[in-house]
Coordinates of C-alpha atoms and ligand atoms in Angstrom, one line a residue:
X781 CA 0.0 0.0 0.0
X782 CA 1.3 3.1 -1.0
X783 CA 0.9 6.4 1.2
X784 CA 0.6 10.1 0.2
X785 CA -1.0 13.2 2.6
X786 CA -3.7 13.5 0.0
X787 CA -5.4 11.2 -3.2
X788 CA -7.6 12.7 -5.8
X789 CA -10.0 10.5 -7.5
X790 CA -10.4 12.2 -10.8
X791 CA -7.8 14.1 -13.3
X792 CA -10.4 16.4 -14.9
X793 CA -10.2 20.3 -14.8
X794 CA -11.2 20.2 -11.0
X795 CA -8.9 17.6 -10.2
X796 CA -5.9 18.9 -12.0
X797 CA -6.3 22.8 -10.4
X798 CA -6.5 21.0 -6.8
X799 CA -3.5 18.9 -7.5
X800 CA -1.4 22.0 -8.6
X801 CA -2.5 23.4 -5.8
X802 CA -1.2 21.2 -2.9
X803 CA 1.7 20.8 -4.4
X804 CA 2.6 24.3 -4.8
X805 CA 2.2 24.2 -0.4
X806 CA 4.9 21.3 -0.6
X807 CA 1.9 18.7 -0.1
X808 CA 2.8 15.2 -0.9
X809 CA -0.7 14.3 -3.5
X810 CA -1.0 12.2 -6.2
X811 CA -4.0 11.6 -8.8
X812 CA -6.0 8.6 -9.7
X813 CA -7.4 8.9 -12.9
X814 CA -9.5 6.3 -15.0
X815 CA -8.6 7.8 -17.9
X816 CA -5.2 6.5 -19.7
X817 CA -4.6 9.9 -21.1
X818 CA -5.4 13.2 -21.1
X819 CA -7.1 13.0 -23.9
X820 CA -11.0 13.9 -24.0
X821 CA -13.5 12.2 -26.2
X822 CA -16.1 14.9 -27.0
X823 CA -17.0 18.6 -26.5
X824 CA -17.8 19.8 -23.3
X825 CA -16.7 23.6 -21.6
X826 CA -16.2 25.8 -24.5
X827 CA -13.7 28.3 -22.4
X828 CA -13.4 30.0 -19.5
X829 CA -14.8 33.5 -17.6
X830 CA -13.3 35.8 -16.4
X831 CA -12.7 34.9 -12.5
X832 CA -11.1 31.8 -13.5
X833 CA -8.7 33.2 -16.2
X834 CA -8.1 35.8 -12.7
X835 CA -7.6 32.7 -10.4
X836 CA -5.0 31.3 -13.2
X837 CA -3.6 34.7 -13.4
X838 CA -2.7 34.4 -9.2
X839 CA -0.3 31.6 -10.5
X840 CA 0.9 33.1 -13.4
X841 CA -0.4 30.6 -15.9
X842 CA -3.2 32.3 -17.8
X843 CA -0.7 33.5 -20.3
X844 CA -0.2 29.9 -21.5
X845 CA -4.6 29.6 -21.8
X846 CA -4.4 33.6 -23.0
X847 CA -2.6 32.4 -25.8
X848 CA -4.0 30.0 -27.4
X849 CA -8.4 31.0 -27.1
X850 CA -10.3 33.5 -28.2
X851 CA -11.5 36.1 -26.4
X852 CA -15.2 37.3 -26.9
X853 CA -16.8 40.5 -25.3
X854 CA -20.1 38.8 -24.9
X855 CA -21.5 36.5 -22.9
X856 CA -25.3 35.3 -23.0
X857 CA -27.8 34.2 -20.7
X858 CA -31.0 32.4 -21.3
X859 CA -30.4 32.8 -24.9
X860 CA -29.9 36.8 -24.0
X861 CA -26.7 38.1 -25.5
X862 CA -25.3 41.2 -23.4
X863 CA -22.1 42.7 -23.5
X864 CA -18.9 42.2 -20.4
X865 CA -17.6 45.7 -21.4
X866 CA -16.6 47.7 -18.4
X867 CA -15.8 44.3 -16.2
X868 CA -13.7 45.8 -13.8
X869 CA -10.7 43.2 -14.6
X870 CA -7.7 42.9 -16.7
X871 CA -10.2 40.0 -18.3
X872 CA -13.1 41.6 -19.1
X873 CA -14.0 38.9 -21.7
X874 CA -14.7 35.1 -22.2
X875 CA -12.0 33.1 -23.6
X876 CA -13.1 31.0 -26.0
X877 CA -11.0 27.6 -26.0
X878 CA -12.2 23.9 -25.5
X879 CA -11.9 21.6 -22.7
X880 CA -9.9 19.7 -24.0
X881 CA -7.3 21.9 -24.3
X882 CA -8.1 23.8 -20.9
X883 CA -7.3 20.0 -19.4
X884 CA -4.1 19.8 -21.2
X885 CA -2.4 23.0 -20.5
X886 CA -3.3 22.3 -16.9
X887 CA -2.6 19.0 -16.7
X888 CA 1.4 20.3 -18.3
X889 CA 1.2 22.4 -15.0
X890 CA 0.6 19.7 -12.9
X891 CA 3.5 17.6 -14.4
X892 CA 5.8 20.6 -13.9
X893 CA 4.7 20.5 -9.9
X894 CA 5.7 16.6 -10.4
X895 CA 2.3 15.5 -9.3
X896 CA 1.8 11.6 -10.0
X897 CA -1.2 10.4 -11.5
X898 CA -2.0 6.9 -11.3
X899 CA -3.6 6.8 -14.8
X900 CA -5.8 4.0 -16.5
X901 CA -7.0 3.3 -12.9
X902 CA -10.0 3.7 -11.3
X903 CA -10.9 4.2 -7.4
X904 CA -13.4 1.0 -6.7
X905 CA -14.1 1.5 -3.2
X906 CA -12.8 3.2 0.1
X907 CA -12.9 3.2 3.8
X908 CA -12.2 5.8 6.3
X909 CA -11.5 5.7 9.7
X910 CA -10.0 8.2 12.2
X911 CA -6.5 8.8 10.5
X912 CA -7.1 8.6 7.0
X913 CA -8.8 6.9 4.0
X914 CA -8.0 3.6 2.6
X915 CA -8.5 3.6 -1.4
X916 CA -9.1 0.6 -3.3
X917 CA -7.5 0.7 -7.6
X918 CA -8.7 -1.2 -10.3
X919 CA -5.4 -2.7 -10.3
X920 CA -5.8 -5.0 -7.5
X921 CA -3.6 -2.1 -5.2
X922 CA -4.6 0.2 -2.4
X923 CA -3.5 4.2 -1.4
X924 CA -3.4 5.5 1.8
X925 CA -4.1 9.0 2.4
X926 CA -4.8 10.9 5.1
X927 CA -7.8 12.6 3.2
X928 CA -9.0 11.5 0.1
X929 CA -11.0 14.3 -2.6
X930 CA -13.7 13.2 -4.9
X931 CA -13.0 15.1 -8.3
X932 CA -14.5 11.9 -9.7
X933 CA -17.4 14.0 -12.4
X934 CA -21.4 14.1 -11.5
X935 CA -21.4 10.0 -11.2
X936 CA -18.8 10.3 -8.3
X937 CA -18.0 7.0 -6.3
X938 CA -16.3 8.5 -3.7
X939 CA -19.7 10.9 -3.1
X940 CA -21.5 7.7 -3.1
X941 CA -19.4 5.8 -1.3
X942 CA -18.9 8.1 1.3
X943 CA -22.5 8.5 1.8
X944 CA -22.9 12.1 0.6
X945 CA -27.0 12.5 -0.2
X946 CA -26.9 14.1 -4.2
X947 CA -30.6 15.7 -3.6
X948 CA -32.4 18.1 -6.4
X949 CA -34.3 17.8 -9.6
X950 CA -34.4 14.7 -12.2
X951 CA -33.9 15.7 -15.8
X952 CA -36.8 17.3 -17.9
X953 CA -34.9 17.0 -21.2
X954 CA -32.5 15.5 -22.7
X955 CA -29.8 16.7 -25.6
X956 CA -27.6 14.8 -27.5
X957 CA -24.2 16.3 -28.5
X958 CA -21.7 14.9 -31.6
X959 CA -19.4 15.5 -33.9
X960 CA -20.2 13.7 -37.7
X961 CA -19.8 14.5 -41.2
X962 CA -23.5 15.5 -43.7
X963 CA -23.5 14.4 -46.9
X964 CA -25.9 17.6 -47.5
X965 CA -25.4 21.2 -46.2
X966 CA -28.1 22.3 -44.0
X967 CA -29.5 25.4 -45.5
X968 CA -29.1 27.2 -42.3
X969 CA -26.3 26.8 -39.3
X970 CA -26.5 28.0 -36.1
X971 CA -28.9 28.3 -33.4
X972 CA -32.8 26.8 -33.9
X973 CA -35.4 26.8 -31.2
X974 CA -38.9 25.3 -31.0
X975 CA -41.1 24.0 -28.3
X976 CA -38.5 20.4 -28.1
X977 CA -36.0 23.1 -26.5
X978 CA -32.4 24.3 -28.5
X979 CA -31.0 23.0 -31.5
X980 CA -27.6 23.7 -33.4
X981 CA -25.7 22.8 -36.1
X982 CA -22.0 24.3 -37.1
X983 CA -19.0 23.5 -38.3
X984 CA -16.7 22.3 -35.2
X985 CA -13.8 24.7 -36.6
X986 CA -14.8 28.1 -35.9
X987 CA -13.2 32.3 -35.2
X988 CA -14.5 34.6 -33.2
X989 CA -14.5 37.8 -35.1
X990 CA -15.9 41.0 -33.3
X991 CA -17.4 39.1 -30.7
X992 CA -19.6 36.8 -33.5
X993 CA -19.0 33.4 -34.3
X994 CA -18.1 32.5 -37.8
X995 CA -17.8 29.0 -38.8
X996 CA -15.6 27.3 -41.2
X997 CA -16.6 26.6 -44.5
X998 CA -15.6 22.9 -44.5
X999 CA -15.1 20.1 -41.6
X1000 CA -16.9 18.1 -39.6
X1001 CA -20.1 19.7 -37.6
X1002 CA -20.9 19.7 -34.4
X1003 CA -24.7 19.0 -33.7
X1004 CA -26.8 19.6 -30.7
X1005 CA -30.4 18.4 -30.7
X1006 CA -33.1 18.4 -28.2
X1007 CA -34.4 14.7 -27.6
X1008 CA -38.3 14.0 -28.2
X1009 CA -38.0 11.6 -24.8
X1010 CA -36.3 12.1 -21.5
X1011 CA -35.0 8.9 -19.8
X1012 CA -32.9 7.1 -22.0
X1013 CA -30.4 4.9 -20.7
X1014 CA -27.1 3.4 -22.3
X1015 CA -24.8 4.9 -24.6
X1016 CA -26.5 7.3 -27.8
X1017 CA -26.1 6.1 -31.4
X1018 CA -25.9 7.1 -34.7
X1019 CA -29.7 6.1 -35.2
X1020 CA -30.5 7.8 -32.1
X1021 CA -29.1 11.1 -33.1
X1022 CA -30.5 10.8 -36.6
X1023 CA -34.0 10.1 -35.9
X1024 CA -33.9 13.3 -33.7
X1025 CA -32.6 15.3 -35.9
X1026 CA -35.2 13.9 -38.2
X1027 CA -37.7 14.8 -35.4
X1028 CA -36.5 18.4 -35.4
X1029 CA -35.3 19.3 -38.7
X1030 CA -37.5 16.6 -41.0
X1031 CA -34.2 15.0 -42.3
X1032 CA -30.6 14.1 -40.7
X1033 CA -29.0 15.4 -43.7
X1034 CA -27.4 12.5 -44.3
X1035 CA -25.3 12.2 -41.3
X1036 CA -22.4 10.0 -41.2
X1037 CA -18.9 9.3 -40.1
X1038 CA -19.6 10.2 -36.4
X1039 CA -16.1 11.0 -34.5
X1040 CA -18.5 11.0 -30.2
X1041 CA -21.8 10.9 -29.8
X1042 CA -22.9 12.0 -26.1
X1043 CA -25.8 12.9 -24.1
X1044 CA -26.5 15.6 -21.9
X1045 CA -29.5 16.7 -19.7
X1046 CA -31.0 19.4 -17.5
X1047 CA -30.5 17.2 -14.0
X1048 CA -29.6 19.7 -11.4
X1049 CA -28.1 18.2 -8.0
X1050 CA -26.4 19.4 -5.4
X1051 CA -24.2 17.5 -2.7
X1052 CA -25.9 18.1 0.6
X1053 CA -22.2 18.2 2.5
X1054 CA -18.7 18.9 0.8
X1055 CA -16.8 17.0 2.8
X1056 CA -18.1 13.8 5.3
X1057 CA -15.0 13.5 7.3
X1058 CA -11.8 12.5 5.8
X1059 CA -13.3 13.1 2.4
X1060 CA -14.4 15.6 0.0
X1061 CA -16.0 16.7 -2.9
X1062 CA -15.3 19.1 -5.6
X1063 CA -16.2 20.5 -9.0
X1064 CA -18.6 18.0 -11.0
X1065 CA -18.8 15.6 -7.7
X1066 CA -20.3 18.4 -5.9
X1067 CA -22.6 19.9 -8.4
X1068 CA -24.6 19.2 -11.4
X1069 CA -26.1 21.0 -13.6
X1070 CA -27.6 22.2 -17.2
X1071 CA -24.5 23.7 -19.3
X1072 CA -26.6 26.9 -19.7
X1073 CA -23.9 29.7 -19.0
X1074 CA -21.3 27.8 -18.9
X1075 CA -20.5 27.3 -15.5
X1076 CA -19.4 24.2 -14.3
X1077 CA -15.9 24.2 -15.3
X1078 CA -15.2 26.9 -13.6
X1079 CA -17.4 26.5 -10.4
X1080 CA -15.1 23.3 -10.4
X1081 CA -11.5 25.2 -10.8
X1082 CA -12.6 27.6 -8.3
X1083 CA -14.2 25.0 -5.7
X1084 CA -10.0 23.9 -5.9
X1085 CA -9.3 26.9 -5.3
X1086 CA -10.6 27.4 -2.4
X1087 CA -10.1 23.6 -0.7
X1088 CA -6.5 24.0 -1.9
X1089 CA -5.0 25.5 0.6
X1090 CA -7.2 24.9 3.6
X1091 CA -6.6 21.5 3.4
X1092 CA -2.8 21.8 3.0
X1093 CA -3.1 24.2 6.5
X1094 CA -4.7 21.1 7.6
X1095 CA -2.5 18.5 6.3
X1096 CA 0.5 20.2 7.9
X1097 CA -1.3 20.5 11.3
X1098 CA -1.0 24.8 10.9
X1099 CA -4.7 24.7 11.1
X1100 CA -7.1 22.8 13.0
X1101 CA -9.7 20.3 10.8
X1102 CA -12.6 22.9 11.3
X1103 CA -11.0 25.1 8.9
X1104 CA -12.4 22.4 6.3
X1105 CA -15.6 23.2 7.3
X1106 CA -15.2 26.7 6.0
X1107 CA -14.8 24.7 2.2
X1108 CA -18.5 24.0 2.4
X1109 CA -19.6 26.5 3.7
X1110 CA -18.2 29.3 1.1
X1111 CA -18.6 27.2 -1.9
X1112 CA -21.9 25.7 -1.2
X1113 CA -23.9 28.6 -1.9
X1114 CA -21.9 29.2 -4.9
X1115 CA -22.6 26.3 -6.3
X1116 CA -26.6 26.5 -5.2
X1117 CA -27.0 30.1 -6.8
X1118 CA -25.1 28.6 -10.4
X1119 CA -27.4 25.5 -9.8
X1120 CA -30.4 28.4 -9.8
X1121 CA -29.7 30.6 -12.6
X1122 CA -28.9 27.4 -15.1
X1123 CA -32.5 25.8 -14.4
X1124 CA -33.8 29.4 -15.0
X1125 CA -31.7 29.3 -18.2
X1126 CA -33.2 25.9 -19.4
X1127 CA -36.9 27.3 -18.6
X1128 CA -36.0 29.3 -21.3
X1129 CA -34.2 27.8 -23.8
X1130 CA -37.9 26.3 -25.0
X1131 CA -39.7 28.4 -28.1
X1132 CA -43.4 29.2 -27.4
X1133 CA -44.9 32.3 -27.7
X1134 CA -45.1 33.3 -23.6
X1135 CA -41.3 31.9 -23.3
X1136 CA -40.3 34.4 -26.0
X1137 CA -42.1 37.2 -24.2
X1138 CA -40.2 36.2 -21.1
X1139 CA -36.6 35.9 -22.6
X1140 CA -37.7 39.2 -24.6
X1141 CA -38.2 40.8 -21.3
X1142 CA -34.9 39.7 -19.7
X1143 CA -33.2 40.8 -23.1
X1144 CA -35.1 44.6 -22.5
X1145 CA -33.9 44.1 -18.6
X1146 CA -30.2 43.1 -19.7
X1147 CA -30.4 46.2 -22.0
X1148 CA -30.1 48.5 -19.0
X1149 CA -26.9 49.3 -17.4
X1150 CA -27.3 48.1 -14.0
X1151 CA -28.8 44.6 -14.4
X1152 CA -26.6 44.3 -17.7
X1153 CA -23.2 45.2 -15.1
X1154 CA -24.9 42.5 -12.1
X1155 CA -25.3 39.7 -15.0
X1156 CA -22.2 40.2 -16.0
X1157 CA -20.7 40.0 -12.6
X1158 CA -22.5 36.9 -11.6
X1159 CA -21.9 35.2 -14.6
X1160 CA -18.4 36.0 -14.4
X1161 CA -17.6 35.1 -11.1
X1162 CA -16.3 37.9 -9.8
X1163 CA -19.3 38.8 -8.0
X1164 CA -18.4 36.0 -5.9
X1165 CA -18.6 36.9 -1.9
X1166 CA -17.7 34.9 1.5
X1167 CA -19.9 36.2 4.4
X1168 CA -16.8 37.1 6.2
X1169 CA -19.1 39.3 8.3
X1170 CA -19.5 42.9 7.8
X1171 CA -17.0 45.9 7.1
X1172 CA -15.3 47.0 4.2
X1173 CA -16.6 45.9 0.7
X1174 CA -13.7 44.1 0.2
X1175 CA -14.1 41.7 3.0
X1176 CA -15.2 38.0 1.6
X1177 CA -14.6 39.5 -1.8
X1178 CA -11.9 39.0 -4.2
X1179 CA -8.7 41.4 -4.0
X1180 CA -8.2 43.1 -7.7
X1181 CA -5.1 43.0 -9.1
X1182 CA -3.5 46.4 -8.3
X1183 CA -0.4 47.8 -10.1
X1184 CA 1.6 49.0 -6.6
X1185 CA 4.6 50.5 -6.1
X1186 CA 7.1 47.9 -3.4
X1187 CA 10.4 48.6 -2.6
X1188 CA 11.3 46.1 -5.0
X1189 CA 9.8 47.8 -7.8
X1190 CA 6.2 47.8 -9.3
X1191 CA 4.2 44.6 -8.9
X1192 CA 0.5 43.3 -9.4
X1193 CA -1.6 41.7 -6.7
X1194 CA -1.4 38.7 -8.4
X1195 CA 2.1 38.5 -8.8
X1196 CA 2.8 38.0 -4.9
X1197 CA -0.1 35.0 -5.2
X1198 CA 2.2 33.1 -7.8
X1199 CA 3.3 31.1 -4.7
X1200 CA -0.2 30.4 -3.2
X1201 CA 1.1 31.9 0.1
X1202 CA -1.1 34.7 2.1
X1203 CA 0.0 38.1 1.9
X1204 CA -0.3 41.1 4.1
X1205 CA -0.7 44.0 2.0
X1206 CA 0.1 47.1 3.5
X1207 CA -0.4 50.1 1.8
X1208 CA -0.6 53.3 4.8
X1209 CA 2.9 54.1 6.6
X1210 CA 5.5 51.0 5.7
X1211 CA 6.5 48.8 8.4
X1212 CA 3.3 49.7 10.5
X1213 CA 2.0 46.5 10.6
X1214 CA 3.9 43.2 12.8
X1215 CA 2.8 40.0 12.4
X1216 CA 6.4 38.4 12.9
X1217 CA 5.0 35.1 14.8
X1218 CA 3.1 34.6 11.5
X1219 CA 6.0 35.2 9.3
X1220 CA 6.8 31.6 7.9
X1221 CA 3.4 31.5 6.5
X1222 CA 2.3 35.1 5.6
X1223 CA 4.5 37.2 3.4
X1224 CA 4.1 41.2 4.5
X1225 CA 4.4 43.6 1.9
X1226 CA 4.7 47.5 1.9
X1227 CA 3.3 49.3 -1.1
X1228 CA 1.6 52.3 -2.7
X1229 CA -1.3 52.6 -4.0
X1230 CA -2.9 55.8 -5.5
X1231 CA -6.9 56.1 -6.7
X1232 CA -10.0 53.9 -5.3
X1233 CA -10.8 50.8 -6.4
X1234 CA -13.6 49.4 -8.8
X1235 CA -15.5 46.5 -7.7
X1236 CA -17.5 44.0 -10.1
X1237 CA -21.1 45.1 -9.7
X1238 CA -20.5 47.5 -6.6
X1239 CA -18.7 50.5 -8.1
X1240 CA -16.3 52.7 -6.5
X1241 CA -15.1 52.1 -2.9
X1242 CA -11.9 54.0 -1.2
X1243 CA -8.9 51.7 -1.1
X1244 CA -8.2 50.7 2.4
X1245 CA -5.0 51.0 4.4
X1246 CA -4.3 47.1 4.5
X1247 CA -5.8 44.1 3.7
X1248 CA -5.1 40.3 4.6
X1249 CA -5.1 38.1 1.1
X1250 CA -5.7 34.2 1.5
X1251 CA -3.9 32.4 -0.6
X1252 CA -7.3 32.2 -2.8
X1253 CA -7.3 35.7 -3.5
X1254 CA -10.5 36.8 -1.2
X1255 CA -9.6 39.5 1.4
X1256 CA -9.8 37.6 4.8
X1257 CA -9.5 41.1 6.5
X1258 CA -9.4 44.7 5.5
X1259 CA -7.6 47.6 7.9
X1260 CA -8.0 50.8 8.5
X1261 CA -5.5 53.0 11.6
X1262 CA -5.0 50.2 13.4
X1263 CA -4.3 46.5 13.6
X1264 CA -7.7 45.9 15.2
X1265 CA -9.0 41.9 14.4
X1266 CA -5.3 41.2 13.0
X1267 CA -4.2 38.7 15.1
X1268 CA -8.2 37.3 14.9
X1269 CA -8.0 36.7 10.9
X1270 CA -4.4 35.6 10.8
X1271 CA -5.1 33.0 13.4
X1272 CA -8.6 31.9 12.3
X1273 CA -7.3 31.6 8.6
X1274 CA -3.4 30.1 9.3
X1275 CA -3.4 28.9 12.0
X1276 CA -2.1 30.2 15.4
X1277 CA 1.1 32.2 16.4
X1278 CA 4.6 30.3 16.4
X1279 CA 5.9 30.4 19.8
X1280 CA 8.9 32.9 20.1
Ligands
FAD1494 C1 -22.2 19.5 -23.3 C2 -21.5 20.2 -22.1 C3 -21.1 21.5 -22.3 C4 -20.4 22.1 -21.2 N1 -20.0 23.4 -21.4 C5 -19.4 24.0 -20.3 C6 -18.9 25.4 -20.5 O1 -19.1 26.0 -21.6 N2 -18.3 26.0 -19.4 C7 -18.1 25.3 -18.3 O2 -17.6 25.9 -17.3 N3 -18.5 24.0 -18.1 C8 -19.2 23.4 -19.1 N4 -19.6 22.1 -19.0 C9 -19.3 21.4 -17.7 C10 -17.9 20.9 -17.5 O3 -17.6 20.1 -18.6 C11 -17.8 20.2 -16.2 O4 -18.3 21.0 -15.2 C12 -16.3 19.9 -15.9 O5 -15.8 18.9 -16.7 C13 -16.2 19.4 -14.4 O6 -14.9 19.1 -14.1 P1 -14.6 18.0 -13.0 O7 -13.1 17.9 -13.0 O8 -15.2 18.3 -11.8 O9 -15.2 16.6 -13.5 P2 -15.0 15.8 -14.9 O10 -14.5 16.7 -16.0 O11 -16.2 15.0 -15.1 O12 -13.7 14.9 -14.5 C14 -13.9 13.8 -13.6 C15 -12.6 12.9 -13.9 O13 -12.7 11.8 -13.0 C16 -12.4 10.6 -13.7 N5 -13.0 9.5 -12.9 C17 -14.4 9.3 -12.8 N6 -14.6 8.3 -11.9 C18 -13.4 7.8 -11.5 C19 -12.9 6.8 -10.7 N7 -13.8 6.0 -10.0 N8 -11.6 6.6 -10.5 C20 -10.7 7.4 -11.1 N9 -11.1 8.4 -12.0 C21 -12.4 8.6 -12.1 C22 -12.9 10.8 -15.1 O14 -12.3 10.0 -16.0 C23 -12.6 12.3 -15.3 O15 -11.4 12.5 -15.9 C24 -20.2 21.4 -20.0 C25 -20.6 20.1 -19.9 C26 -21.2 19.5 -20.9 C27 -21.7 18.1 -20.8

């Protein structure tokens, strides 16, 4: 039996961005993925917004996503098309660039942390007790860890196993998604709604030109279509798919040649508890839901995000185990309010004359500058707030990325996150703030900062005299003259004071 601090059931996007992120505290974790590669059969997130391209830009690695997607000004919701303009961000955009690239750029990062994935294996069972969590492979071998993470996708064993209730609402339709050759060309591509639900048909290779999509002229297509029955069990075909489109469009166009054909429905579940003991749950595990606003992925990446480094507090005994409890109870709601606004996407996806007049009122509502800005934030991410308890708008919120002035020359926020280490930022009088008992976990920095600061869907607020970063980027605590609640937040969030 081999032993590491922490195993991960599941190498997808969630997986991979909670990996990276033990590692980078110096936790000893490994992977277990079913997979054999990283490879991804079929479509699924078609980029990323704009609080996870900020969370990747805290490690310095968006540059390496940046540079290979699109980016597109607009986002849609409900089948509402609005514009992110004004995003108070340095990504005030989508980023248009498949999964299956997102998972291999990230899962390069995760090989340069030296991470080792057990791959072409699956988790078939586990046991905890009151030291740690014995993991049965598909190998005929065992891990021992001392906590085990279920990034293990909607059909999660380790939630099951654990005994993690999944509660919420049983699909009310059902999509199939491939990609196939047509012997004839549709006389229209794109987007085509009825009372089924959403269709679409488009060539897979595609640009984003002034924030439109324009599709190639040749290729394979990708097709979605909106199944006549929910319910179906075992694995779509190619008489499936073509008897819906038929169903939808009076012909399948002579489809042939498909590369995947997958399935997809509007089942929205949540887990009822993140973590049950020595074990967790993350990203897809946690949460399921309609792809409407694309939002899993990076509910998922950011659900890491924030377990990351409370656990490795954990794992290194800095922090006591009820720090974990803090993982469900930030990211739960998260994940129920994206569960809420994709079934209120789905209710309008359908085509019937009141449904119009509803998504034509949310179209005249996201026409106006205030809901438009809110949408936008929500959608984004970066409305995204911990009840931390009152103060300062900043407080549970995410710190922007600042250009300051240090004594080591000008930096961005995010630049002293590449490390995934709290910082103090202090940015009145230097050197007026001590936290030397917390100094081999929290770096302190001096800077200057001149002008306010713009927050996502709140506007202007004045920029404080210091703030407390976790490693996460959320401000744990925001200062004003004095170092009231210091010593609190620095001990509630890493852990107590080393003894002189
Ligand atoms: C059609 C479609 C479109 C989507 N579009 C978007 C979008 O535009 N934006 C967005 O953000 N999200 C989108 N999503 C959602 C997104 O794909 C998921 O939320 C995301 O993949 C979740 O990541 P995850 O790592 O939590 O789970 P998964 O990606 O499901 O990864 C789970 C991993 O665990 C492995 N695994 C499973 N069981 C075991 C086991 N027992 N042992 C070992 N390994 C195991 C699997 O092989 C897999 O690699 C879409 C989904 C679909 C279906």
């Amino acid at each position: 039996m081999t032993d590491h601090a922490v195993v991960i059931s599941g190498g997808g996007p969630t997986g991979l961005m909670l990996a990276a992120e033990l590692a980078l505290a110096g936790i000893d974790v490994a992977i277990v993925e079913r997979r054999a590669s990283q490879d991804l059969v079929g479509s699924r997130a078609g980029g990323l917004h704009s609080r996870t391209l900020e969370v990747l830009d805290q490690r310095g690695i968006a540059e390496r996503f940046l540079a290979e997607g699109q980016k597109t000004k607009a986002t849609g919701f409900a089948g509402v098309h609005f514009d992110l303009s004004g995003l108070p961000t340095r990504h005030p955009y989508s980023l248009g660039l498949r999964q299956k690239h997102i998972e291999r750029i990230l899962a390069g990062w995760v090989d340069e942390l030296k991470v080792p994935i057990y791959r072409g294996i699956e988790v078939t069972d586990i046991a905890q007790d009151d030291t740690g969590v014995d993991v049965e492979l598909s190998d005929g071998g065992s891990l021992r860890a001392q906590y085990l993470v279920g990034c293990d996708g909607g059909r999660s064993l380790i939630r099951k196993a654990a005994g993690i209730a999944f509660p919420g609402s049983d699909p009310t339709t059902s999509n199939l998604i491939a990609e196939a050759e047509l012997a004839e060309t549709p006389p229209e591509w794109g987007i085509h709604r009825d009372a089924l639900g959403i269709h679409s048909l488009g060539r897979v290779e595609y640009e984003i030109r002034d924030g439109k999509v324009v599709y190639a002229d040749r290729g394979p297509v990708g097709i979605l279509v909106t199944e006549r029955q929910v319910g179906a069990t075992g694995e779509p075909t190619l008489a499936d798919l073509s008897k819906a489109l038929i169903a939808v469009y009076g012909t399948d166009y002579g489809i042939h040649s498909p590369t995947w054909i997958s399935r997809f429905t509007d089942a929205t579940r949540q887990a009822e508890a993140y973590r049950k003991g020595r074990v967790l749950v993350a990203g897809d595990a946690a949460h399921i839901h309609p792809p409407d606003g694309g939002q899993g992925l990076q509910t998922g990446v950011q659900d890491a995000m924030n377990l990351g480094w409370k656990l490795a507090q954990v794992v290194k005994r800095a922090s006591p185990e009820r720090l974990l409890d803090t993982y469900h109870a930030e990211r739960h709601p998260v994940g129920a309010r994206v569960l809420r606004n994709a079934m209120a996407a789905v209710a309008l996806r359908r085509e019937d004359e009141r449904i119009r007049a509803l998504r034509d009122t949310m179209a005249e509502l996201l026409g106006m500058e205030e809901p438009r800005k809110r949408f936008a934030a929500m959608l984004s991410g970066l409305d995204i707030h911990y009840d931390l308890g009152d103060g300062h708008p900043l407080l549970g919120r995410r710190m922007p990325d600042l250009d300051l002035d240090t004594v080591n020359g000008p930096r961005r926020v995010f630049t002293l996150l590449h490390d995934a280490r709290p910082v103090l930022l202090n940015l009145g009088e230097p050197g007026g703030f001590n936290i030397a008992p917390w100094a081999d976990r929290v770096q302190s920095i001096d800077a200057k900062y001149v002008g306010a600061l713009e927050l996502p869907a709140i506007g202007t607020v004045a920029a404080p005299m210091a703030v407390l970063i976790r490693p996460d980027g959320y401000v744990a605590w925001v200062g004003a003259l004095t170092q009231l609640g210091l010593a609190d937040a620095l001990t509630n969030w890493f852990g107590p004071p080393a003894v002189a």
